[in-house]
Amino acid sequence: MLNIVLFGPPGAGKGTQSQRVIDTFGLVHLSTGDMLRAEMASGSELGEQVKGIIAAGQLVSDEIVIALIAKRLDADAKGFIFDGFPRTVAQAEALDNLLAEKNTAISCMVALEVPEEELVTRLVKRGIDSGRSDDNEETIRKRITEYNSKTLPVAEYYAKQDKLNKIEGVGSIEDIAGRVAGVLNQYA
Ligand code: AMP
């Protein structure tokens, strides 16, 4: 299996690049952000529970997102692309355990690197089109702070396993997709 963690701060282009990878490598896309937004849109109890946390730009509890991922790990898939997960070291450890139960593992992490001011500019622009509750400047800055304190250590976690690949996340979508594919071809 080819199991990839697509990593990067909010606004790095993880969703956009995931779509490319799915098309090229035939992987199943698992985005905890998409799953949580679907829960909110459906008005489920879980959706109600996480709404305020997401709108405030904070991280949802590890327990909730790990359970969402655990439900989706289908052993018959060619592989998975994890987008926006894991966001804490505890989530990364849980993911390693879940995959080990299925006799597989993370193949590599691809980390998109984008300067902070570029992230804010991109997300403010996206907010105008998407209407996402968390794409306003105050919440965007809070999300970036959460990323720097809680999520960045996840890159170190994969670096220790010799699986971290950093990529410049600035440029055209095509150029960045080429850089991502360049890394993935080494593992496919
Ligand atoms: P995203 O679409 O990945 O940017 O996620 C949007 C929001 O959903 C985040 O700012 C968090 O509030 C929440 N979220 C998504 N994935 C996770 C995760 N793995 N751990 C904790 N919170 C998450």
PDB file of N, CA and C in Angstrom, residues 30-130:
ATOM      1  N   LEU A  30      -8.601  10.843   2.779  1.00  0.00           N
ATOM      2  CA  LEU A  30      -9.190  10.961   4.114  1.00  0.00           C
ATOM      3  C   LEU A  30      -8.821  12.319   4.707  1.00  0.00           C
ATOM      4  N   SER A  31      -9.797  13.236   4.668  1.00  0.00           N
ATOM      5  CA  SER A  31      -9.594  14.579   5.217  1.00  0.00           C
ATOM      6  C   SER A  31     -10.486  14.735   6.438  1.00  0.00           C
ATOM      7  N   THR A  32      -9.882  14.892   7.607  1.00  0.00           N
ATOM      8  CA  THR A  32     -10.698  15.050   8.815  1.00  0.00           C
ATOM      9  C   THR A  32     -11.465  16.376   8.790  1.00  0.00           C
ATOM     10  N   GLY A  33     -10.878  17.413   8.145  1.00  0.00           N
ATOM     11  CA  GLY A  33     -11.603  18.682   8.019  1.00  0.00           C
ATOM     12  C   GLY A  33     -12.888  18.486   7.220  1.00  0.00           C
ATOM     13  N   ASP A  34     -12.794  17.763   6.085  1.00  0.00           N
ATOM     14  CA  ASP A  34     -13.999  17.485   5.267  1.00  0.00           C
ATOM     15  C   ASP A  34     -15.014  16.665   6.071  1.00  0.00           C
ATOM     16  N   MET A  35     -14.520  15.673   6.810  1.00  0.00           N
ATOM     17  CA  MET A  35     -15.441  14.822   7.596  1.00  0.00           C
ATOM     18  C   MET A  35     -16.169  15.649   8.658  1.00  0.00           C
ATOM     19  N   LEU A  36     -15.414  16.548   9.300  1.00  0.00           N
ATOM     20  CA  LEU A  36     -16.034  17.375  10.350  1.00  0.00           C
ATOM     21  C   LEU A  36     -17.041  18.358   9.750  1.00  0.00           C
ATOM     22  N   ARG A  37     -16.705  18.919   8.565  1.00  0.00           N
ATOM     23  CA  ARG A  37     -17.653  19.837   7.914  1.00  0.00           C
ATOM     24  C   ARG A  37     -18.914  19.090   7.487  1.00  0.00           C
ATOM     25  N   ALA A  38     -18.762  17.830   7.065  1.00  0.00           N
ATOM     26  CA  ALA A  38     -19.935  17.025   6.690  1.00  0.00           C
ATOM     27  C   ALA A  38     -20.804  16.774   7.933  1.00  0.00           C
ATOM     28  N   GLU A  39     -20.165  16.529   9.069  1.00  0.00           N
ATOM     29  CA  GLU A  39     -20.926  16.327  10.317  1.00  0.00           C
ATOM     30  C   GLU A  39     -21.696  17.603  10.670  1.00  0.00           C
ATOM     31  N   MET A  40     -21.046  18.756  10.499  1.00  0.00           N
ATOM     32  CA  MET A  40     -21.721  20.019  10.831  1.00  0.00           C
ATOM     33  C   MET A  40     -22.884  20.264   9.881  1.00  0.00           C
ATOM     34  N   ALA A  41     -22.655  19.985   8.590  1.00  0.00           N
ATOM     35  CA  ALA A  41     -23.700  20.222   7.587  1.00  0.00           C
ATOM     36  C   ALA A  41     -24.903  19.322   7.821  1.00  0.00           C
ATOM     37  N   SER A  42     -24.657  18.108   8.330  1.00  0.00           N
ATOM     38  CA  SER A  42     -25.768  17.171   8.542  1.00  0.00           C
ATOM     39  C   SER A  42     -26.517  17.469   9.838  1.00  0.00           C
ATOM     40  N   GLY A  43     -25.940  18.349  10.654  1.00  0.00           N
ATOM     41  CA  GLY A  43     -26.595  18.700  11.920  1.00  0.00           C
ATOM     42  C   GLY A  43     -26.515  17.589  12.951  1.00  0.00           C
ATOM     43  N   SER A  44     -25.555  16.676  12.799  1.00  0.00           N
ATOM     44  CA  SER A  44     -25.424  15.572  13.755  1.00  0.00           C
ATOM     45  C   SER A  44     -24.978  16.090  15.125  1.00  0.00           C
ATOM     46  N   GLU A  45     -25.101  15.223  16.111  1.00  0.00           N
ATOM     47  CA  GLU A  45     -24.700  15.595  17.468  1.00  0.00           C
ATOM     48  C   GLU A  45     -23.207  15.952  17.490  1.00  0.00           C
ATOM     49  N   LEU A  46     -22.418  15.140  16.771  1.00  0.00           N
ATOM     50  CA  LEU A  46     -20.974  15.398  16.688  1.00  0.00           C
ATOM     51  C   LEU A  46     -20.716  16.746  16.026  1.00  0.00           C
ATOM     52  N   GLY A  47     -21.466  17.022  14.948  1.00  0.00           N
ATOM     53  CA  GLY A  47     -21.322  18.296  14.246  1.00  0.00           C
ATOM     54  C   GLY A  47     -21.594  19.475  15.170  1.00  0.00           C
ATOM     55  N   GLU A  48     -22.638  19.351  15.972  1.00  0.00           N
ATOM     56  CA  GLU A  48     -22.996  20.413  16.931  1.00  0.00           C
ATOM     57  C   GLU A  48     -21.890  20.598  17.960  1.00  0.00           C
ATOM     58  N   GLN A  49     -21.325  19.457  18.358  1.00  0.00           N
ATOM     59  CA  GLN A  49     -20.299  19.460  19.398  1.00  0.00           C
ATOM     60  C   GLN A  49     -19.020  20.192  18.949  1.00  0.00           C
ATOM     61  N   VAL A  50     -18.662  20.065  17.647  1.00  0.00           N
ATOM     62  CA  VAL A  50     -17.376  20.605  17.187  1.00  0.00           C
ATOM     63  C   VAL A  50     -17.473  22.006  16.568  1.00  0.00           C
ATOM     64  N   LYS A  51     -18.711  22.425  16.263  1.00  0.00           N
ATOM     65  CA  LYS A  51     -18.935  23.693  15.561  1.00  0.00           C
ATOM     66  C   LYS A  51     -18.186  24.879  16.181  1.00  0.00           C
ATOM     67  N   GLY A  52     -18.347  25.070  17.477  1.00  0.00           N
ATOM     68  CA  GLY A  52     -17.743  26.210  18.164  1.00  0.00           C
ATOM     69  C   GLY A  52     -16.235  26.129  18.169  1.00  0.00           C
ATOM     70  N   ILE A  53     -15.718  24.922  18.318  1.00  0.00           N
ATOM     71  CA  ILE A  53     -14.262  24.719  18.369  1.00  0.00           C
ATOM     72  C   ILE A  53     -13.649  25.088  17.014  1.00  0.00           C
ATOM     73  N   ILE A  54     -14.282  24.614  15.949  1.00  0.00           N
ATOM     74  CA  ILE A  54     -13.774  24.885  14.595  1.00  0.00           C
ATOM     75  C   ILE A  54     -13.873  26.373  14.274  1.00  0.00           C
ATOM     76  N   ALA A  55     -14.998  26.981  14.628  1.00  0.00           N
ATOM     77  CA  ALA A  55     -15.177  28.416  14.346  1.00  0.00           C
ATOM     78  C   ALA A  55     -14.160  29.250  15.120  1.00  0.00           C
ATOM     79  N   ALA A  56     -13.671  28.727  16.250  1.00  0.00           N
ATOM     80  CA  ALA A  56     -12.682  29.462  17.056  1.00  0.00           C
ATOM     81  C   ALA A  56     -11.250  29.186  16.573  1.00  0.00           C
ATOM     82  N   GLY A  57     -11.104  28.278  15.599  1.00  0.00           N
ATOM     83  CA  GLY A  57      -9.767  27.991  15.069  1.00  0.00           C
ATOM     84  C   GLY A  57      -8.952  27.052  15.934  1.00  0.00           C
ATOM     85  N   GLN A  58      -9.624  26.365  16.863  1.00  0.00           N
ATOM     86  CA  GLN A  58      -8.905  25.425  17.734  1.00  0.00           C
ATOM     87  C   GLN A  58      -8.981  24.016  17.175  1.00  0.00           C
ATOM     88  N   LEU A  59      -8.186  23.134  17.748  1.00  0.00           N
ATOM     89  CA  LEU A  59      -8.214  21.738  17.311  1.00  0.00           C
ATOM     90  C   LEU A  59      -9.315  20.969  18.043  1.00  0.00           C
ATOM     91  N   VAL A  60      -9.996  20.138  17.308  1.00  0.00           N
ATOM     92  CA  VAL A  60     -10.981  19.214  17.854  1.00  0.00           C
ATOM     93  C   VAL A  60     -10.194  18.144  18.629  1.00  0.00           C
ATOM     94  N   SER A  61     -10.835  17.476  19.589  1.00  0.00           N
ATOM     95  CA  SER A  61     -10.082  16.516  20.417  1.00  0.00           C
ATOM     96  C   SER A  61      -9.532  15.356  19.589  1.00  0.00           C
ATOM     97  N   ASP A  62      -8.395  14.834  20.058  1.00  0.00           N
ATOM     98  CA  ASP A  62      -7.764  13.695  19.387  1.00  0.00           C
ATOM     99  C   ASP A  62      -8.754  12.536  19.285  1.00  0.00           C
ATOM    100  N   GLU A  63      -9.471  12.286  20.358  1.00  0.00           N
ATOM    101  CA  GLU A  63     -10.403  11.161  20.422  1.00  0.00           C
ATOM    102  C   GLU A  63     -11.411  11.204  19.262  1.00  0.00           C
ATOM    103  N   ILE A  64     -11.963  12.385  19.013  1.00  0.00           N
ATOM    104  CA  ILE A  64     -12.981  12.527  17.958  1.00  0.00           C
ATOM    105  C   ILE A  64     -12.382  12.238  16.580  1.00  0.00           C
ATOM    106  N   VAL A  65     -11.256  12.872  16.257  1.00  0.00           N
ATOM    107  CA  VAL A  65     -10.715  12.692  14.899  1.00  0.00           C
ATOM    108  C   VAL A  65     -10.139  11.289  14.685  1.00  0.00           C
ATOM    109  N   ILE A  66      -9.568  10.712  15.728  1.00  0.00           N
ATOM    110  CA  ILE A  66      -9.032   9.348  15.588  1.00  0.00           C
ATOM    111  C   ILE A  66     -10.190   8.382  15.301  1.00  0.00           C
ATOM    112  N   ALA A  67     -11.312   8.583  15.984  1.00  0.00           N
ATOM    113  CA  ALA A  67     -12.479   7.711  15.746  1.00  0.00           C
ATOM    114  C   ALA A  67     -12.987   7.872  14.310  1.00  0.00           C
ATOM    115  N   LEU A  68     -12.986   9.108  13.801  1.00  0.00           N
ATOM    116  CA  LEU A  68     -13.447   9.337  12.420  1.00  0.00           C
ATOM    117  C   LEU A  68     -12.549   8.593  11.432  1.00  0.00           C
ATOM    118  N   ILE A  69     -11.249   8.661  11.641  1.00  0.00           N
ATOM    119  CA  ILE A  69     -10.297   7.990  10.750  1.00  0.00           C
ATOM    120  C   ILE A  69     -10.427   6.467  10.865  1.00  0.00           C
ATOM    121  N   ALA A  70     -10.525   5.985  12.092  1.00  0.00           N
ATOM    122  CA  ALA A  70     -10.582   4.525  12.317  1.00  0.00           C
ATOM    123  C   ALA A  70     -11.734   3.902  11.538  1.00  0.00           C
ATOM    124  N   LYS A  71     -12.851   4.641  11.471  1.00  0.00           N
ATOM    125  CA  LYS A  71     -14.039   4.135  10.760  1.00  0.00           C
ATOM    126  C   LYS A  71     -13.805   3.986   9.263  1.00  0.00           C
ATOM    127  N   ARG A  72     -12.842   4.790   8.713  1.00  0.00           N
ATOM    128  CA  ARG A  72     -12.667   4.843   7.256  1.00  0.00           C
ATOM    129  C   ARG A  72     -11.533   3.982   6.730  1.00  0.00           C
ATOM    130  N   LEU A  73     -10.766   3.368   7.604  1.00  0.00           N
ATOM    131  CA  LEU A  73      -9.604   2.610   7.120  1.00  0.00           C
ATOM    132  C   LEU A  73     -10.064   1.256   6.581  1.00  0.00           C
ATOM    133  N   ASP A  74     -10.163   1.212   5.274  1.00  0.00           N
ATOM    134  CA  ASP A  74     -10.659   0.015   4.623  1.00  0.00           C
ATOM    135  C   ASP A  74      -9.448  -0.756   4.089  1.00  0.00           C
ATOM    136  N   ALA A  75      -9.233  -1.950   4.573  1.00  0.00           N
ATOM    137  CA  ALA A  75      -8.019  -2.710   4.251  1.00  0.00           C
ATOM    138  C   ALA A  75      -7.884  -3.024   2.756  1.00  0.00           C
ATOM    139  N   ASP A  76      -8.996  -2.929   2.003  1.00  0.00           N
ATOM    140  CA  ASP A  76      -8.927  -3.271   0.582  1.00  0.00           C
ATOM    141  C   ASP A  76      -8.422  -2.127  -0.310  1.00  0.00           C
ATOM    142  N   ALA A  77      -8.255  -0.944   0.243  1.00  0.00           N
ATOM    143  CA  ALA A  77      -7.829   0.197  -0.576  1.00  0.00           C
ATOM    144  C   ALA A  77      -6.384   0.016  -1.050  1.00  0.00           C
ATOM    145  N   LYS A  78      -6.063   0.684  -2.174  1.00  0.00           N
ATOM    146  CA  LYS A  78      -4.683   0.655  -2.692  1.00  0.00           C
ATOM    147  C   LYS A  78      -3.751   1.440  -1.773  1.00  0.00           C
ATOM    148  N   GLY A  79      -4.365   2.365  -1.071  1.00  0.00           N
ATOM    149  CA  GLY A  79      -3.611   3.210  -0.157  1.00  0.00           C
ATOM    150  C   GLY A  79      -4.448   4.422   0.209  1.00  0.00           C
ATOM    151  N   PHE A  80      -3.955   5.196   1.155  1.00  0.00           N
ATOM    152  CA  PHE A  80      -4.697   6.363   1.633  1.00  0.00           C
ATOM    153  C   PHE A  80      -3.835   7.608   1.545  1.00  0.00           C
ATOM    154  N   ILE A  81      -4.526   8.733   1.328  1.00  0.00           N
ATOM    155  CA  ILE A  81      -3.838  10.004   1.506  1.00  0.00           C
ATOM    156  C   ILE A  81      -4.512  10.723   2.674  1.00  0.00           C
ATOM    157  N   PHE A  82      -3.751  10.957   3.714  1.00  0.00           N
ATOM    158  CA  PHE A  82      -4.264  11.620   4.907  1.00  0.00           C
ATOM    159  C   PHE A  82      -4.010  13.116   4.767  1.00  0.00           C
ATOM    160  N   ASP A  83      -5.094  13.885   4.847  1.00  0.00           N
ATOM    161  CA  ASP A  83      -5.043  15.334   4.591  1.00  0.00           C
ATOM    162  C   ASP A  83      -5.583  16.042   5.847  1.00  0.00           C
ATOM    163  N   GLY A  84      -4.732  16.766   6.524  1.00  0.00           N
ATOM    164  CA  GLY A  84      -5.171  17.461   7.750  1.00  0.00           C
ATOM    165  C   GLY A  84      -5.203  16.536   8.954  1.00  0.00           C
ATOM    166  N   PHE A  85      -4.636  15.397   8.832  1.00  0.00           N
ATOM    167  CA  PHE A  85      -4.532  14.398   9.895  1.00  0.00           C
ATOM    168  C   PHE A  85      -3.249  13.608   9.651  1.00  0.00           C
ATOM    169  N   PRO A  86      -2.433  13.299  10.638  1.00  0.00           N
ATOM    170  CA  PRO A  86      -2.548  13.694  12.048  1.00  0.00           C
ATOM    171  C   PRO A  86      -2.088  15.139  12.300  1.00  0.00           C
ATOM    172  N   ARG A  87      -2.710  15.786  13.272  1.00  0.00           N
ATOM    173  CA  ARG A  87      -2.376  17.168  13.621  1.00  0.00           C
ATOM    174  C   ARG A  87      -1.750  17.278  15.005  1.00  0.00           C
ATOM    175  N   THR A  88      -1.610  16.162  15.693  1.00  0.00           N
ATOM    176  CA  THR A  88      -0.886  16.139  16.974  1.00  0.00           C
ATOM    177  C   THR A  88      -0.058  14.850  16.980  1.00  0.00           C
ATOM    178  N   VAL A  89       0.949  14.828  17.853  1.00  0.00           N
ATOM    179  CA  VAL A  89       1.770  13.615  17.945  1.00  0.00           C
ATOM    180  C   VAL A  89       0.905  12.444  18.428  1.00  0.00           C
ATOM    181  N   ALA A  90      -0.037  12.702  19.325  1.00  0.00           N
ATOM    182  CA  ALA A  90      -0.920  11.616  19.795  1.00  0.00           C
ATOM    183  C   ALA A  90      -1.710  11.018  18.626  1.00  0.00           C
ATOM    184  N   GLN A  91      -2.151  11.866  17.709  1.00  0.00           N
ATOM    185  CA  GLN A  91      -2.871  11.363  16.525  1.00  0.00           C
ATOM    186  C   GLN A  91      -1.933  10.534  15.636  1.00  0.00           C
ATOM    187  N   ALA A  92      -0.693  10.987  15.516  1.00  0.00           N
ATOM    188  CA  ALA A  92       0.274  10.253  14.673  1.00  0.00           C
ATOM    189  C   ALA A  92       0.541   8.870  15.265  1.00  0.00           C
ATOM    190  N   GLU A  93       0.662   8.815  16.575  1.00  0.00           N
ATOM    191  CA  GLU A  93       0.898   7.517  17.227  1.00  0.00           C
ATOM    192  C   GLU A  93      -0.312   6.598  17.041  1.00  0.00           C
ATOM    193  N   ALA A  94      -1.512   7.165  17.199  1.00  0.00           N
ATOM    194  CA  ALA A  94      -2.727   6.364  17.032  1.00  0.00           C
ATOM    195  C   ALA A  94      -2.830   5.846  15.597  1.00  0.00           C
ATOM    196  N   LEU A  95      -2.458   6.698  14.629  1.00  0.00           N
ATOM    197  CA  LEU A  95      -2.517   6.281  13.222  1.00  0.00           C
ATOM    198  C   LEU A  95      -1.542   5.135  12.959  1.00  0.00           C
ATOM    199  N   ASP A  96      -0.334   5.243  13.499  1.00  0.00           N
ATOM    200  CA  ASP A  96       0.635   4.148  13.337  1.00  0.00           C
ATOM    201  C   ASP A  96       0.048   2.838  13.874  1.00  0.00           C
ATOM    202  N   ASN A  97      -0.605   2.914  15.032  1.00  0.00           N
ATOM    203  CA  ASN A  97      -1.183   1.693  15.628  1.00  0.00           C
ATOM    204  C   ASN A  97      -2.327   1.140  14.781  1.00  0.00           C
ATOM    205  N   LEU A  98      -3.187   2.034  14.293  1.00  0.00           N
ATOM    206  CA  LEU A  98      -4.323   1.580  13.466  1.00  0.00           C
ATOM    207  C   LEU A  98      -3.829   0.905  12.183  1.00  0.00           C
ATOM    208  N   LEU A  99      -2.804   1.495  11.568  1.00  0.00           N
ATOM    209  CA  LEU A  99      -2.279   0.918  10.325  1.00  0.00           C
ATOM    210  C   LEU A  99      -1.554  -0.398  10.600  1.00  0.00           C
ATOM    211  N   ALA A 100      -0.850  -0.466  11.720  1.00  0.00           N
ATOM    212  CA  ALA A 100      -0.141  -1.710  12.069  1.00  0.00           C
ATOM    213  C   ALA A 100      -1.134  -2.862  12.236  1.00  0.00           C
ATOM    214  N   GLU A 101      -2.315  -2.553  12.789  1.00  0.00           N
ATOM    215  CA  GLU A 101      -3.357  -3.585  12.935  1.00  0.00           C
ATOM    216  C   GLU A 101      -3.771  -4.129  11.576  1.00  0.00           C
ATOM    217  N   LYS A 102      -3.600  -3.303  10.543  1.00  0.00           N
ATOM    218  CA  LYS A 102      -3.952  -3.730   9.180  1.00  0.00           C
ATOM    219  C   LYS A 102      -2.715  -4.153   8.401  1.00  0.00           C
ATOM    220  N   ASN A 103      -1.639  -4.403   9.123  1.00  0.00           N
ATOM    221  CA  ASN A 103      -0.374  -4.838   8.523  1.00  0.00           C
ATOM    222  C   ASN A 103       0.156  -3.877   7.477  1.00  0.00           C
ATOM    223  N   THR A 104      -0.045  -2.593   7.711  1.00  0.00           N
ATOM    224  CA  THR A 104       0.515  -1.606   6.809  1.00  0.00           C
ATOM    225  C   THR A 104       1.089  -0.466   7.636  1.00  0.00           C
ATOM    226  N   ALA A 105       1.575   0.574   6.945  1.00  0.00           N
ATOM    227  CA  ALA A 105       2.223   1.687   7.648  1.00  0.00           C
ATOM    228  C   ALA A 105       2.212   2.923   6.761  1.00  0.00           C
ATOM    229  N   ILE A 106       2.557   4.073   7.339  1.00  0.00           N
ATOM    230  CA  ILE A 106       2.734   5.285   6.543  1.00  0.00           C
ATOM    231  C   ILE A 106       3.984   5.116   5.685  1.00  0.00           C
ATOM    232  N   SER A 107       3.851   5.388   4.382  1.00  0.00           N
ATOM    233  CA  SER A 107       4.999   5.289   3.476  1.00  0.00           C
ATOM    234  C   SER A 107       5.860   6.539   3.597  1.00  0.00           C
ATOM    235  N   CYS A 108       5.205   7.705   3.572  1.00  0.00           N
ATOM    236  CA  CYS A 108       5.963   8.955   3.676  1.00  0.00           C
ATOM    237  C   CYS A 108       5.063  10.128   4.024  1.00  0.00           C
ATOM    238  N   MET A 109       5.695  11.190   4.499  1.00  0.00           N
ATOM    239  CA  MET A 109       4.998  12.462   4.701  1.00  0.00           C
ATOM    240  C   MET A 109       5.525  13.445   3.665  1.00  0.00           C
ATOM    241  N   VAL A 110       4.601  14.169   3.017  1.00  0.00           N
ATOM    242  CA  VAL A 110       4.993  15.263   2.141  1.00  0.00           C
ATOM    243  C   VAL A 110       4.536  16.549   2.820  1.00  0.00           C
ATOM    244  N   ALA A 111       5.495  17.414   3.162  1.00  0.00           N
ATOM    245  CA  ALA A 111       5.184  18.644   3.891  1.00  0.00           C
ATOM    246  C   ALA A 111       5.303  19.837   2.956  1.00  0.00           C
ATOM    247  N   LEU A 112       4.186  20.564   2.793  1.00  0.00           N
ATOM    248  CA  LEU A 112       4.169  21.759   1.936  1.00  0.00           C
ATOM    249  C   LEU A 112       4.580  22.961   2.774  1.00  0.00           C
ATOM    250  N   GLU A 113       5.599  23.676   2.317  1.00  0.00           N
ATOM    251  CA  GLU A 113       6.089  24.830   3.068  1.00  0.00           C
ATOM    252  C   GLU A 113       5.685  26.131   2.378  1.00  0.00           C
ATOM    253  N   VAL A 114       4.977  26.990   3.145  1.00  0.00           N
ATOM    254  CA  VAL A 114       4.482  28.258   2.616  1.00  0.00           C
ATOM    255  C   VAL A 114       4.673  29.332   3.698  1.00  0.00           C
ATOM    256  N   PRO A 115       5.204  30.509   3.328  1.00  0.00           N
ATOM    257  CA  PRO A 115       5.383  31.569   4.326  1.00  0.00           C
ATOM    258  C   PRO A 115       4.040  32.019   4.927  1.00  0.00           C
ATOM    259  N   GLU A 116       4.092  32.416   6.209  1.00  0.00           N
ATOM    260  CA  GLU A 116       2.850  32.713   6.941  1.00  0.00           C
ATOM    261  C   GLU A 116       1.982  33.796   6.281  1.00  0.00           C
ATOM    262  N   GLU A 117       2.585  34.879   5.804  1.00  0.00           N
ATOM    263  CA  GLU A 117       1.754  35.948   5.238  1.00  0.00           C
ATOM    264  C   GLU A 117       1.040  35.494   3.966  1.00  0.00           C
ATOM    265  N   GLU A 118       1.683  34.613   3.220  1.00  0.00           N
ATOM    266  CA  GLU A 118       1.051  34.041   2.020  1.00  0.00           C
ATOM    267  C   GLU A 118      -0.160  33.188   2.425  1.00  0.00           C
ATOM    268  N   LEU A 119      -0.038  32.462   3.529  1.00  0.00           N
ATOM    269  CA  LEU A 119      -1.159  31.634   4.014  1.00  0.00           C
ATOM    270  C   LEU A 119      -2.356  32.511   4.343  1.00  0.00           C
ATOM    271  N   VAL A 120      -2.090  33.611   5.066  1.00  0.00           N
ATOM    272  CA  VAL A 120      -3.185  34.494   5.487  1.00  0.00           C
ATOM    273  C   VAL A 120      -3.862  35.077   4.246  1.00  0.00           C
ATOM    274  N   THR A 121      -3.066  35.528   3.281  1.00  0.00           N
ATOM    275  CA  THR A 121      -3.630  36.107   2.060  1.00  0.00           C
ATOM    276  C   THR A 121      -4.511  35.090   1.337  1.00  0.00           C
ATOM    277  N   ARG A 122      -4.001  33.859   1.201  1.00  0.00           N
ATOM    278  CA  ARG A 122      -4.767  32.809   0.497  1.00  0.00           C
ATOM    279  C   ARG A 122      -6.081  32.511   1.205  1.00  0.00           C
ATOM    280  N   LEU A 123      -6.022  32.395   2.548  1.00  0.00           N
ATOM    281  CA  LEU A 123      -7.211  31.966   3.287  1.00  0.00           C
ATOM    282  C   LEU A 123      -8.269  33.070   3.374  1.00  0.00           C
ATOM    283  N   VAL A 124      -7.823  34.312   3.479  1.00  0.00           N
ATOM    284  CA  VAL A 124      -8.788  35.419   3.494  1.00  0.00           C
ATOM    285  C   VAL A 124      -9.536  35.408   2.162  1.00  0.00           C
ATOM    286  N   LYS A 125      -8.794  35.195   1.074  1.00  0.00           N
ATOM    287  CA  LYS A 125      -9.383  35.138  -0.273  1.00  0.00           C
ATOM    288  C   LYS A 125     -10.356  33.955  -0.364  1.00  0.00           C
ATOM    289  N   ARG A 126      -9.932  32.785   0.141  1.00  0.00           N
ATOM    290  CA  ARG A 126     -10.805  31.610   0.086  1.00  0.00           C
ATOM    291  C   ARG A 126     -12.090  31.851   0.873  1.00  0.00           C
ATOM    292  N   GLY A 127     -11.963  32.556   2.012  1.00  0.00           N
ATOM    293  CA  GLY A 127     -13.121  32.815   2.868  1.00  0.00           C
ATOM    294  C   GLY A 127     -14.194  33.603   2.150  1.00  0.00           C
ATOM    295  N   ILE A 128     -13.779  34.505   1.257  1.00  0.00           N
ATOM    296  CA  ILE A 128     -14.747  35.312   0.521  1.00  0.00           C
ATOM    297  C   ILE A 128     -15.595  34.404  -0.368  1.00  0.00           C
ATOM    298  N   ASP A 129     -14.982  33.378  -0.951  1.00  0.00           N
ATOM    299  CA  ASP A 129     -15.715  32.449  -1.835  1.00  0.00           C
ATOM    300  C   ASP A 129     -16.404  31.320  -1.062  1.00  0.00           C
ATOM    301  N   SER A 130     -15.713  30.773  -0.043  1.00  0.00           N
ATOM    302  CA  SER A 130     -16.206  29.540   0.588  1.00  0.00           C
ATOM    303  C   SER A 130     -17.240  29.795   1.672  1.00  0.00           C
TER     304      SER A 130
END
